[in-house]
Coordinates of C-alpha atoms in Angstrom, one line a residue:
X1 CA 6.7 13.3 -9.5
X2 CA 4.1 13.2 -12.2
X3 CA 4.2 15.7 -15.0
X4 CA 0.8 17.4 -15.4
X5 CA -0.2 17.6 -19.0
X6 CA -3.5 19.4 -18.7
X7 CA -6.8 19.3 -17.1
X8 CA -10.1 18.0 -18.4
X9 CA -13.0 20.4 -18.0
X10 CA -16.2 18.7 -18.8
X11 CA -18.8 20.7 -20.6
X12 CA -20.9 22.7 -18.2
X13 CA -18.3 22.8 -15.5
X14 CA -17.9 26.1 -13.7
X15 CA -16.0 27.7 -10.9
X16 CA -17.3 27.4 -7.4
X17 CA -16.4 28.9 -4.1
X18 CA -15.0 26.6 -1.5
X19 CA -16.2 26.6 2.1
X20 CA -13.6 27.1 4.7
X21 CA -13.1 25.3 8.0
X22 CA -13.8 27.0 11.3
X23 CA -10.2 28.2 11.4
X24 CA -10.4 29.9 8.1
X25 CA -8.2 27.5 6.2
X26 CA -9.6 24.6 4.3
X27 CA -7.5 21.5 5.0
X28 CA -9.9 19.2 3.1
X29 CA -9.1 20.5 -0.4
X30 CA -8.5 17.8 -3.0
X31 CA -4.9 19.1 -3.2
X32 CA -4.3 19.5 0.5
X33 CA -0.9 18.1 1.7
X34 CA -1.2 15.0 3.9
X35 CA 0.6 16.6 6.8
X36 CA -1.7 19.5 6.7
X37 CA -4.7 17.2 6.9
X38 CA -3.2 15.3 9.8
X39 CA -2.5 18.5 11.7
X40 CA -6.1 19.7 11.0
X41 CA -7.3 16.4 12.4
X42 CA -5.3 16.9 15.5
X43 CA -6.7 20.4 16.0
X44 CA -10.2 19.0 15.7
X45 CA -9.4 16.4 18.4
X46 CA -10.7 13.9 15.9
X47 CA -9.7 10.2 16.4
X48 CA -11.9 8.9 13.6
X49 CA -9.0 8.8 11.2
X50 CA -11.2 10.6 8.6
X51 CA -9.5 13.3 6.5
X52 CA -12.7 15.3 5.8
X53 CA -12.6 14.5 2.1
X54 CA -14.8 11.8 0.4
X55 CA -14.3 8.9 -1.9
X56 CA -16.9 8.4 -4.7
X57 CA -17.0 4.9 -6.1
X58 CA -18.7 4.5 -9.5
X59 CA -20.7 1.5 -10.6
X60 CA -18.7 -0.9 -12.7
X61 CA -18.4 0.4 -16.3
X62 CA -19.8 3.8 -15.2
X63 CA -16.6 5.8 -14.7
X64 CA -17.2 8.1 -17.7
X65 CA -20.7 8.8 -16.7
X66 CA -19.6 9.4 -13.2
X67 CA -17.0 11.9 -14.3
X68 CA -19.6 13.8 -16.3
X69 CA -22.0 13.8 -13.4
X70 CA -19.4 15.5 -11.2
X71 CA -18.9 18.2 -13.9
X72 CA -22.7 18.6 -14.2
X73 CA -22.7 19.5 -10.5
X74 CA -20.4 22.4 -11.2
X75 CA -17.2 20.8 -10.0
X76 CA -13.8 21.4 -11.5
X77 CA -12.7 17.9 -12.3
X78 CA -9.2 16.6 -12.8
X79 CA -8.8 13.4 -14.8
X80 CA -5.8 11.1 -14.1
X81 CA -5.6 10.4 -17.8
X82 CA -4.4 14.0 -18.2
X83 CA -1.3 13.1 -16.3
X84 CA 1.7 11.3 -17.8
X85 CA 1.2 7.5 -17.2
X86 CA -2.0 8.4 -15.3
X87 CA 0.3 9.2 -12.3
X88 CA -2.0 11.9 -10.7
X89 CA -0.5 13.3 -7.5
X90 CA -3.4 14.8 -5.6
X91 CA -1.2 17.7 -4.4
X92 CA -0.5 18.6 -8.0
X93 CA -4.2 19.1 -9.1
X94 CA -4.4 22.8 -8.2
X95 CA -7.9 24.1 -7.6
X96 CA -9.7 21.0 -8.8
X97 CA -12.8 20.1 -6.7
X98 CA -12.4 16.4 -7.6
X99 CA -10.0 14.0 -9.1
X100 CA -11.2 11.0 -11.1
X101 CA -9.2 7.7 -11.4
X102 CA -10.9 6.1 -14.5
X103 CA -9.0 2.8 -14.3
X104 CA -10.4 1.9 -10.9
X105 CA -13.7 3.9 -11.2
X106 CA -13.2 6.1 -8.1
X107 CA -13.1 9.9 -7.5
X108 CA -11.7 11.9 -4.6
X109 CA -13.8 14.9 -3.7
X110 CA -12.7 17.8 -1.4
X111 CA -14.6 18.2 1.8
X112 CA -16.0 21.7 1.2
X113 CA -16.9 20.9 -2.4
X114 CA -18.8 17.8 -1.2
X115 CA -20.5 19.9 1.5
X116 CA -21.7 22.5 -1.0
X117 CA -23.5 19.8 -2.9
X118 CA -24.9 17.9 0.1
X119 CA -22.6 15.0 -0.8
X120 CA -22.0 12.7 2.2
X121 CA -21.8 9.1 3.3
X122 CA -25.4 9.3 4.4
X123 CA -26.8 10.9 1.3
X124 CA -29.4 8.9 -0.6
X125 CA -28.1 7.7 -4.0
X126 CA -30.6 7.5 -6.9
X127 CA -31.1 4.1 -8.5
X128 CA -30.1 5.5 -11.9
X129 CA -27.0 7.3 -10.6
X130 CA -23.6 6.2 -11.8
X131 CA -22.5 6.4 -8.2
X132 CA -22.3 3.2 -6.2
X133 CA -21.1 4.6 -2.9
X134 CA -19.9 7.7 -1.1
X135 CA -17.6 7.2 1.8
X136 CA -15.3 9.3 4.0
X137 CA -11.6 9.2 3.2
X138 CA -9.3 7.9 5.9
X139 CA -5.6 8.2 6.9
X140 CA -3.4 5.2 6.1
X141 CA -0.1 4.1 7.7
X142 CA 2.7 1.7 7.0
X143 CA 1.9 -1.8 8.1
X144 CA 5.4 -2.8 9.1
X145 CA 5.1 -2.0 12.8
X146 CA 5.2 -4.4 15.7
X147 CA 1.7 -5.0 17.0
X148 CA 2.7 -4.6 20.6
X149 CA 4.0 -1.1 19.9
X150 CA 0.8 -0.1 18.1
X151 CA -1.4 -1.6 20.9
X152 CA 0.4 0.6 23.4
X153 CA -0.6 3.5 21.3
X154 CA -4.2 2.4 21.1
X155 CA -4.3 2.1 24.9
X156 CA -2.8 5.6 25.1
X157 CA -5.4 6.9 22.7
X158 CA -8.2 5.7 24.8
X159 CA -6.9 7.8 27.6
X160 CA -6.0 10.8 25.4
X161 CA -7.5 10.8 21.9
X162 CA -5.9 14.0 20.9
X163 CA -2.5 12.3 21.1
X164 CA -3.4 9.4 19.0
X165 CA -2.7 10.8 15.5
X166 CA 0.2 12.7 16.8
X167 CA 1.6 9.4 18.1
X168 CA 1.3 7.8 14.7
X169 CA 3.3 10.7 13.2
X170 CA 6.2 9.7 15.5
X171 CA 5.7 6.0 15.1
X172 CA 7.8 5.3 12.1
X173 CA 11.0 6.9 13.5
X174 CA 10.5 5.2 16.9
X175 CA 10.0 1.8 15.3
X176 CA 13.1 2.1 13.3
X177 CA 15.0 3.0 16.4
X178 CA 13.5 0.0 18.2
X179 CA 14.6 -2.4 15.5
X180 CA 18.1 -1.0 15.4
X181 CA 18.4 -1.6 19.1
X182 CA 16.8 -5.1 19.0
X183 CA 20.3 -6.6 19.4
X184 CA 21.3 -10.3 19.6
X185 CA 18.2 -12.1 18.3
X186 CA 18.6 -10.3 14.9
X187 CA 22.3 -11.1 14.7
X188 CA 21.5 -14.8 15.2
X189 CA 19.1 -14.7 12.3
X190 CA 21.6 -12.9 10.1
X191 CA 24.3 -15.5 10.8
X192 CA 21.9 -18.2 9.9
X193 CA 20.9 -16.4 6.7
X194 CA 24.5 -16.1 5.7
X195 CA 25.2 -19.8 6.4
X196 CA 22.3 -20.9 4.2
X197 CA 23.0 -18.4 1.4
X198 CA 19.5 -17.1 1.6
X199 CA 17.2 -15.6 4.2
X200 CA 15.0 -17.8 6.3
X201 CA 12.0 -16.4 4.6
X202 CA 13.2 -17.3 1.1
X203 CA 14.1 -20.8 2.3
X204 CA 10.7 -21.3 3.9
X205 CA 9.0 -20.3 0.7
X206 CA 11.3 -22.6 -1.3
X207 CA 12.5 -19.7 -3.5
X208 CA 16.1 -20.9 -3.9
X209 CA 14.9 -24.1 -5.5
X210 CA 12.7 -22.3 -8.0
X211 CA 14.0 -21.9 -11.6
X212 CA 11.8 -18.8 -12.1
X213 CA 13.0 -15.2 -11.9
X214 CA 9.9 -13.1 -12.5
X215 CA 11.2 -12.2 -15.9
X216 CA 8.6 -10.4 -18.0
X217 CA 6.4 -9.7 -15.0
X218 CA 5.7 -6.1 -13.8
X219 CA 5.6 -5.8 -10.0
X220 CA 4.3 -2.6 -8.5
X221 CA 5.2 -1.9 -4.9
X222 CA 3.1 0.9 -3.5
X223 CA 4.9 2.1 -0.4
X224 CA 7.3 4.8 0.9
X225 CA 9.4 4.8 -2.3
X226 CA 12.8 3.4 -2.9
X227 CA 16.5 4.3 -2.5
X228 CA 17.0 4.9 -6.2
X229 CA 20.7 4.7 -5.8
X230 CA 20.9 1.4 -4.0
X231 CA 23.7 -0.6 -5.7
X232 CA 21.7 -3.8 -5.7
X233 CA 19.1 -2.2 -8.0
X234 CA 21.4 -0.5 -10.5
X235 CA 19.7 -0.3 -13.9
X236 CA 16.4 -1.7 -12.6
X237 CA 14.5 1.5 -11.8
X238 CA 13.8 3.4 -15.0
X239 CA 12.4 6.9 -14.5
X240 CA 9.1 6.0 -16.1
X241 CA 8.5 3.3 -13.5
X242 CA 8.9 5.5 -10.5
X243 CA 6.2 7.8 -9.4
X244 CA 5.2 9.7 -6.3
X245 CA 1.6 10.4 -5.2
X246 CA 2.3 12.2 -2.0
X247 CA 4.0 15.4 -3.0
X248 CA 7.5 14.2 -2.1
X249 CA 10.4 12.8 -4.3
X250 CA 10.3 9.0 -4.8
X251 CA 13.6 8.7 -2.9
X252 CA 12.9 6.7 0.2
X253 CA 13.8 8.5 3.4
X254 CA 11.8 6.1 5.6
X255 CA 13.3 2.7 4.5
X256 CA 10.0 0.7 4.6
X257 CA 9.5 0.8 0.8
X258 CA 13.1 -0.1 0.0
X259 CA 12.8 -3.1 2.4
X260 CA 9.6 -4.3 0.8
X261 CA 10.9 -3.9 -2.8
X262 CA 14.0 -5.8 -1.7
X263 CA 12.1 -8.9 -0.7
X264 CA 9.7 -8.9 -3.7
X265 CA 12.2 -8.0 -6.4
X266 CA 15.8 -8.0 -4.9
X267 CA 18.8 -9.6 -6.6
X268 CA 19.6 -13.3 -6.6
X269 CA 23.2 -12.8 -5.7
X270 CA 24.0 -9.6 -3.7
X271 CA 27.7 -8.7 -3.5
X272 CA 30.0 -10.3 -0.9
X273 CA 28.6 -12.5 1.9
X274 CA 25.2 -10.8 1.8
X275 CA 22.6 -13.6 1.7
X276 CA 20.0 -13.7 -1.1
X277 CA 17.0 -11.8 0.1
X278 CA 15.1 -11.0 -3.1
X279 CA 12.6 -13.2 -5.0
X280 CA 11.7 -11.8 -8.5
X281 CA 15.2 -10.8 -9.4
X282 CA 14.3 -10.2 -13.1
X283 CA 10.9 -8.7 -12.7
X284 CA 10.2 -5.2 -13.8
X285 CA 9.9 -2.9 -10.7
X286 CA 7.3 -0.2 -10.6
X287 CA 7.9 2.1 -7.5
X288 CA 4.8 3.9 -6.4
X289 CA 5.4 6.3 -3.5
X290 CA 1.9 6.4 -1.8
X291 CA 3.2 6.8 1.8
X292 CA 5.2 9.8 2.9
X293 CA 8.6 9.6 4.5
X294 CA 6.9 9.6 7.9
X295 CA 5.0 6.5 6.9
X296 CA 1.6 8.2 6.6
X297 CA -0.9 8.7 3.8
X298 CA -4.5 8.9 2.8
X299 CA -6.8 6.7 0.9
X300 CA -6.8 9.1 -2.1
X301 CA -3.0 8.8 -2.6
X302 CA -3.1 5.0 -2.3
X303 CA -6.0 4.9 -4.9
X304 CA -3.9 7.2 -7.1
X305 CA -1.1 4.6 -7.0
X306 CA -3.5 1.7 -7.6
X307 CA -4.9 3.6 -10.7
X308 CA -1.3 4.1 -12.0
X309 CA -0.4 0.4 -11.5
X310 CA -3.5 -0.7 -13.4
X311 CA -2.9 1.8 -16.2
X312 CA 0.6 0.2 -16.5
X313 CA -0.9 -3.3 -16.4
X314 CA 1.3 -4.5 -13.5
X315 CA 0.5 -8.1 -13.1
X316 CA 1.3 -8.0 -9.3
X317 CA 0.6 -5.0 -7.1
X318 CA 2.0 -5.2 -3.5
X319 CA 0.8 -2.9 -0.7
X320 CA 2.3 -3.1 2.7
X321 CA 0.0 -0.5 4.3
X322 CA -3.1 -0.5 6.3
X323 CA -5.9 1.6 7.7
X324 CA -8.1 0.6 10.6
X325 CA -11.5 1.1 9.1
X326 CA -14.1 -1.3 7.7
X327 CA -13.8 -2.5 4.1
X328 CA -13.7 0.4 1.8
X329 CA -15.9 0.2 -1.4
X330 CA -13.3 2.2 -3.4
X331 CA -10.6 -0.4 -2.6
X332 CA -13.0 -3.3 -3.4
X333 CA -13.7 -1.6 -6.7
X334 CA -10.0 -1.2 -7.5
X335 CA -9.3 -4.9 -6.6
X336 CA -12.2 -6.0 -8.8
X337 CA -10.9 -3.8 -11.7
X338 CA -7.5 -5.4 -11.3
X339 CA -8.9 -8.9 -11.4
X340 CA -11.0 -8.0 -14.5
X341 CA -7.8 -7.0 -16.2
X342 CA -5.8 -10.1 -15.2
X343 CA -3.9 -8.3 -12.4
X344 CA -3.7 -9.2 -8.7
X345 CA -3.6 -6.8 -5.7
X346 CA -2.0 -8.1 -2.5
X347 CA -2.0 -6.3 0.8
X348 CA -0.7 -6.7 4.4
X349 CA -3.4 -7.6 6.9
X350 CA -2.0 -5.2 9.5
X351 CA -0.2 -5.4 12.8
X352 CA -2.7 -4.7 15.6
X353 CA -3.7 -8.3 16.4
X354 CA -7.2 -7.2 15.3
X355 CA -9.4 -8.0 12.3
X356 CA -7.6 -7.3 9.1
X357 CA -7.5 -3.7 8.1
X358 CA -8.1 -1.9 4.8
X359 CA -7.3 -2.5 1.9
X360 CA -6.6 -6.1 2.8
X361 CA -10.1 -6.7 4.2
X362 CA -11.6 -6.0 0.7
X363 CA -12.9 -9.3 -0.8
X364 CA -11.1 -8.6 -4.1
X365 CA -7.7 -8.0 -2.6
X366 CA -5.5 -10.9 -1.3
X367 CA -4.8 -10.4 2.5
X368 CA -1.5 -11.6 3.9
X369 CA -0.7 -12.6 7.5
X370 CA 2.7 -12.9 9.1
X371 CA 4.7 -15.9 10.4
X372 CA 7.8 -16.2 12.5
X373 CA 10.8 -18.4 11.7
X374 CA 9.1 -21.3 13.5
X375 CA 6.2 -20.9 11.0
X376 CA 3.8 -19.8 13.8
X377 CA 1.5 -16.8 13.4
X378 CA 3.2 -13.6 14.6
X379 CA 1.7 -12.2 17.7
X380 CA 1.0 -8.9 16.1
X381 CA -0.5 -10.2 12.9
X382 CA -4.1 -9.3 12.2
X383 CA -6.6 -12.1 11.6
X384 CA -10.0 -12.9 10.1
X385 CA -10.1 -12.2 6.4
X386 CA -6.7 -13.9 5.6
X387 CA -6.0 -15.6 2.3
X388 CA -2.4 -16.6 2.8
X389 CA 0.7 -16.2 5.0
X390 CA 4.3 -15.2 4.5
X391 CA 7.5 -14.8 6.5
X392 CA 7.1 -11.5 8.5
X393 CA 9.3 -11.7 11.6
X394 CA 13.0 -10.6 11.5
X395 CA 13.1 -10.3 7.8
X396 CA 16.4 -9.3 6.2
X397 CA 16.3 -7.1 3.1
X398 CA 17.6 -3.9 1.5
X399 CA 17.3 -0.5 3.2
X400 CA 18.5 2.9 2.1
X401 CA 22.2 3.8 2.0
X402 CA 24.6 4.0 3.8
X403 CA 23.3 1.1 5.8
X404 CA 22.1 -0.9 2.7
X405 CA 20.7 -3.9 4.7
X406 CA 18.6 -4.5 7.7
X407 CA 15.8 -6.4 9.5
X408 CA 12.2 -5.5 9.9
X409 CA 9.1 -7.2 11.2
X410 CA 5.4 -7.0 10.3
X411 CA 2.8 -8.1 7.9
X412 CA 4.5 -5.6 5.6
X413 CA 7.4 -8.0 5.3
X414 CA 5.1 -11.0 4.7
X415 CA 3.2 -9.2 1.9
X416 CA 6.2 -8.8 -0.5
X417 CA 7.1 -12.5 0.0
X418 CA 3.7 -13.3 -1.4
X419 CA 4.1 -10.7 -4.2
X420 CA 7.5 -12.0 -5.2
X421 CA 6.3 -15.6 -5.3
X422 CA 3.2 -14.4 -7.3
X423 CA 5.7 -12.9 -9.9
X424 CA 7.4 -16.3 -10.2
X425 CA 4.1 -18.1 -10.7
X426 CA 3.0 -15.5 -13.2
X427 CA 6.2 -16.1 -15.2
X428 CA 5.5 -19.8 -15.1
X429 CA 2.4 -19.6 -17.2
X430 CA 0.6 -16.8 -19.1
X431 CA -2.8 -18.1 -17.9
X432 CA -1.8 -17.4 -14.3
X433 CA -3.2 -13.9 -14.1
X434 CA -5.7 -12.2 -11.9
X435 CA -8.0 -14.7 -10.1
X436 CA -6.2 -17.7 -11.6
X437 CA -3.0 -16.5 -10.0
X438 CA -4.9 -15.9 -6.7
X439 CA -6.2 -19.5 -6.8
X440 CA -2.8 -21.0 -7.7
X441 CA -1.1 -19.2 -4.8
X442 CA -3.6 -20.6 -2.3
X443 CA -3.7 -24.1 -3.9
X444 CA 0.1 -24.5 -3.6
X445 CA 0.5 -22.9 -0.2
X446 CA 2.1 -25.1 2.5
X447 CA -0.7 -26.1 5.0
X448 CA -0.1 -25.1 8.6
X449 CA -1.7 -26.4 11.8
X450 CA -3.5 -23.1 12.6
X451 CA -6.9 -21.7 11.8
X452 CA -7.5 -20.2 8.4
X453 CA -8.4 -17.0 10.1
X454 CA -4.8 -16.7 11.2
X455 CA -2.9 -18.2 8.2
X456 CA -5.4 -18.6 5.4
X457 CA -4.4 -21.4 3.0
X458 CA -0.9 -21.5 4.6
X459 CA 2.6 -20.5 3.8
X460 CA 3.1 -19.2 0.3
X461 CA 5.4 -21.3 -1.9
X462 CA 7.4 -20.6 -5.0
X463 CA 6.9 -22.7 -8.2

């Protein structure tokens, strides 16, 4: 967890009272725990996926002016730069009314604080304001879930909206159980993987043929954390490169994050007969826990992880998570700031067989679709704004001990294939950064006989 070093109090800032919700407790504080906000949403009977807080996106180059403007409105403002490595966990900001992430030019504002100042998504923004957009914050979930399963939840939600969010809270555990019980088809894939010495996904991406290792490239994986004691990653997870943004230890009790990191950065030669499942085996791993152990989160925590990854100049930032809203200006701004700094954000398109979700649907973030082992689009994979595709069905990778290895399916699994290959390309040339890396990944992708709305430029390939 981040170590708080202090709090910036802009000149003119002052204490303000915070409005309470109808129930007397304000679950929309800047520091509110994610589970508290989810329960409050359930009590409201709200199926909007909104948390009650707001995201303020500043105009490019206006983050400092924006920070000052929040202070001038009487807000207590926390600055991510006052936290070690800019790793600002929202739950650790105390009584702050707002938290500013300077690297990406975004602030998270508590619901009551925003209400006191008539700050809302419909508020008129003056032409000379440093603010570009004010938007509601939403909940976010892991994007490693089979689409058929989520669609059943959507159908259930239409009949009973109050159960919708509650269902997502249970989703992660149920999905893991489903995958463990999947049976023979997974065993067949495992046998094939062992015979070939590498997973089908790595073979499809031509990773074993590549001479690159990702050496010298920082890869940030923003997810549910990592099993910090996994033997395949001994010595590769320095304390300074692991941070939590959700009020929980980085240790992964879900397994989604450990699986994604395994694909993007796992070892070239795991012990025994275990097939190779990792791509950037010498890349520097940055573990940002932005999803809780139940697989849920909010935009603010994801944006905190993005800000941290930019502050550490991670050349590749992989995000296997998705919300179901329209493009979010704050994510678009973060993606643009990354490109401006020669970095690349990559995100899973989502698994509802619907248009790509956020943050992948932002024009500045590379959106990844899923393929099965026949190189056909996965039935669950979202579509529309898709830049590239990766192996996402029955993917073998690392999971927390004592199991160590397992299979998962989803665009979450396709995303780290692209991130790992991006690290290999970035190692190949110092000019392959940011938008140049984006273009190279697309230019070298293997064309597939499907619409670009399903697979983008095609299957990602290693250099």
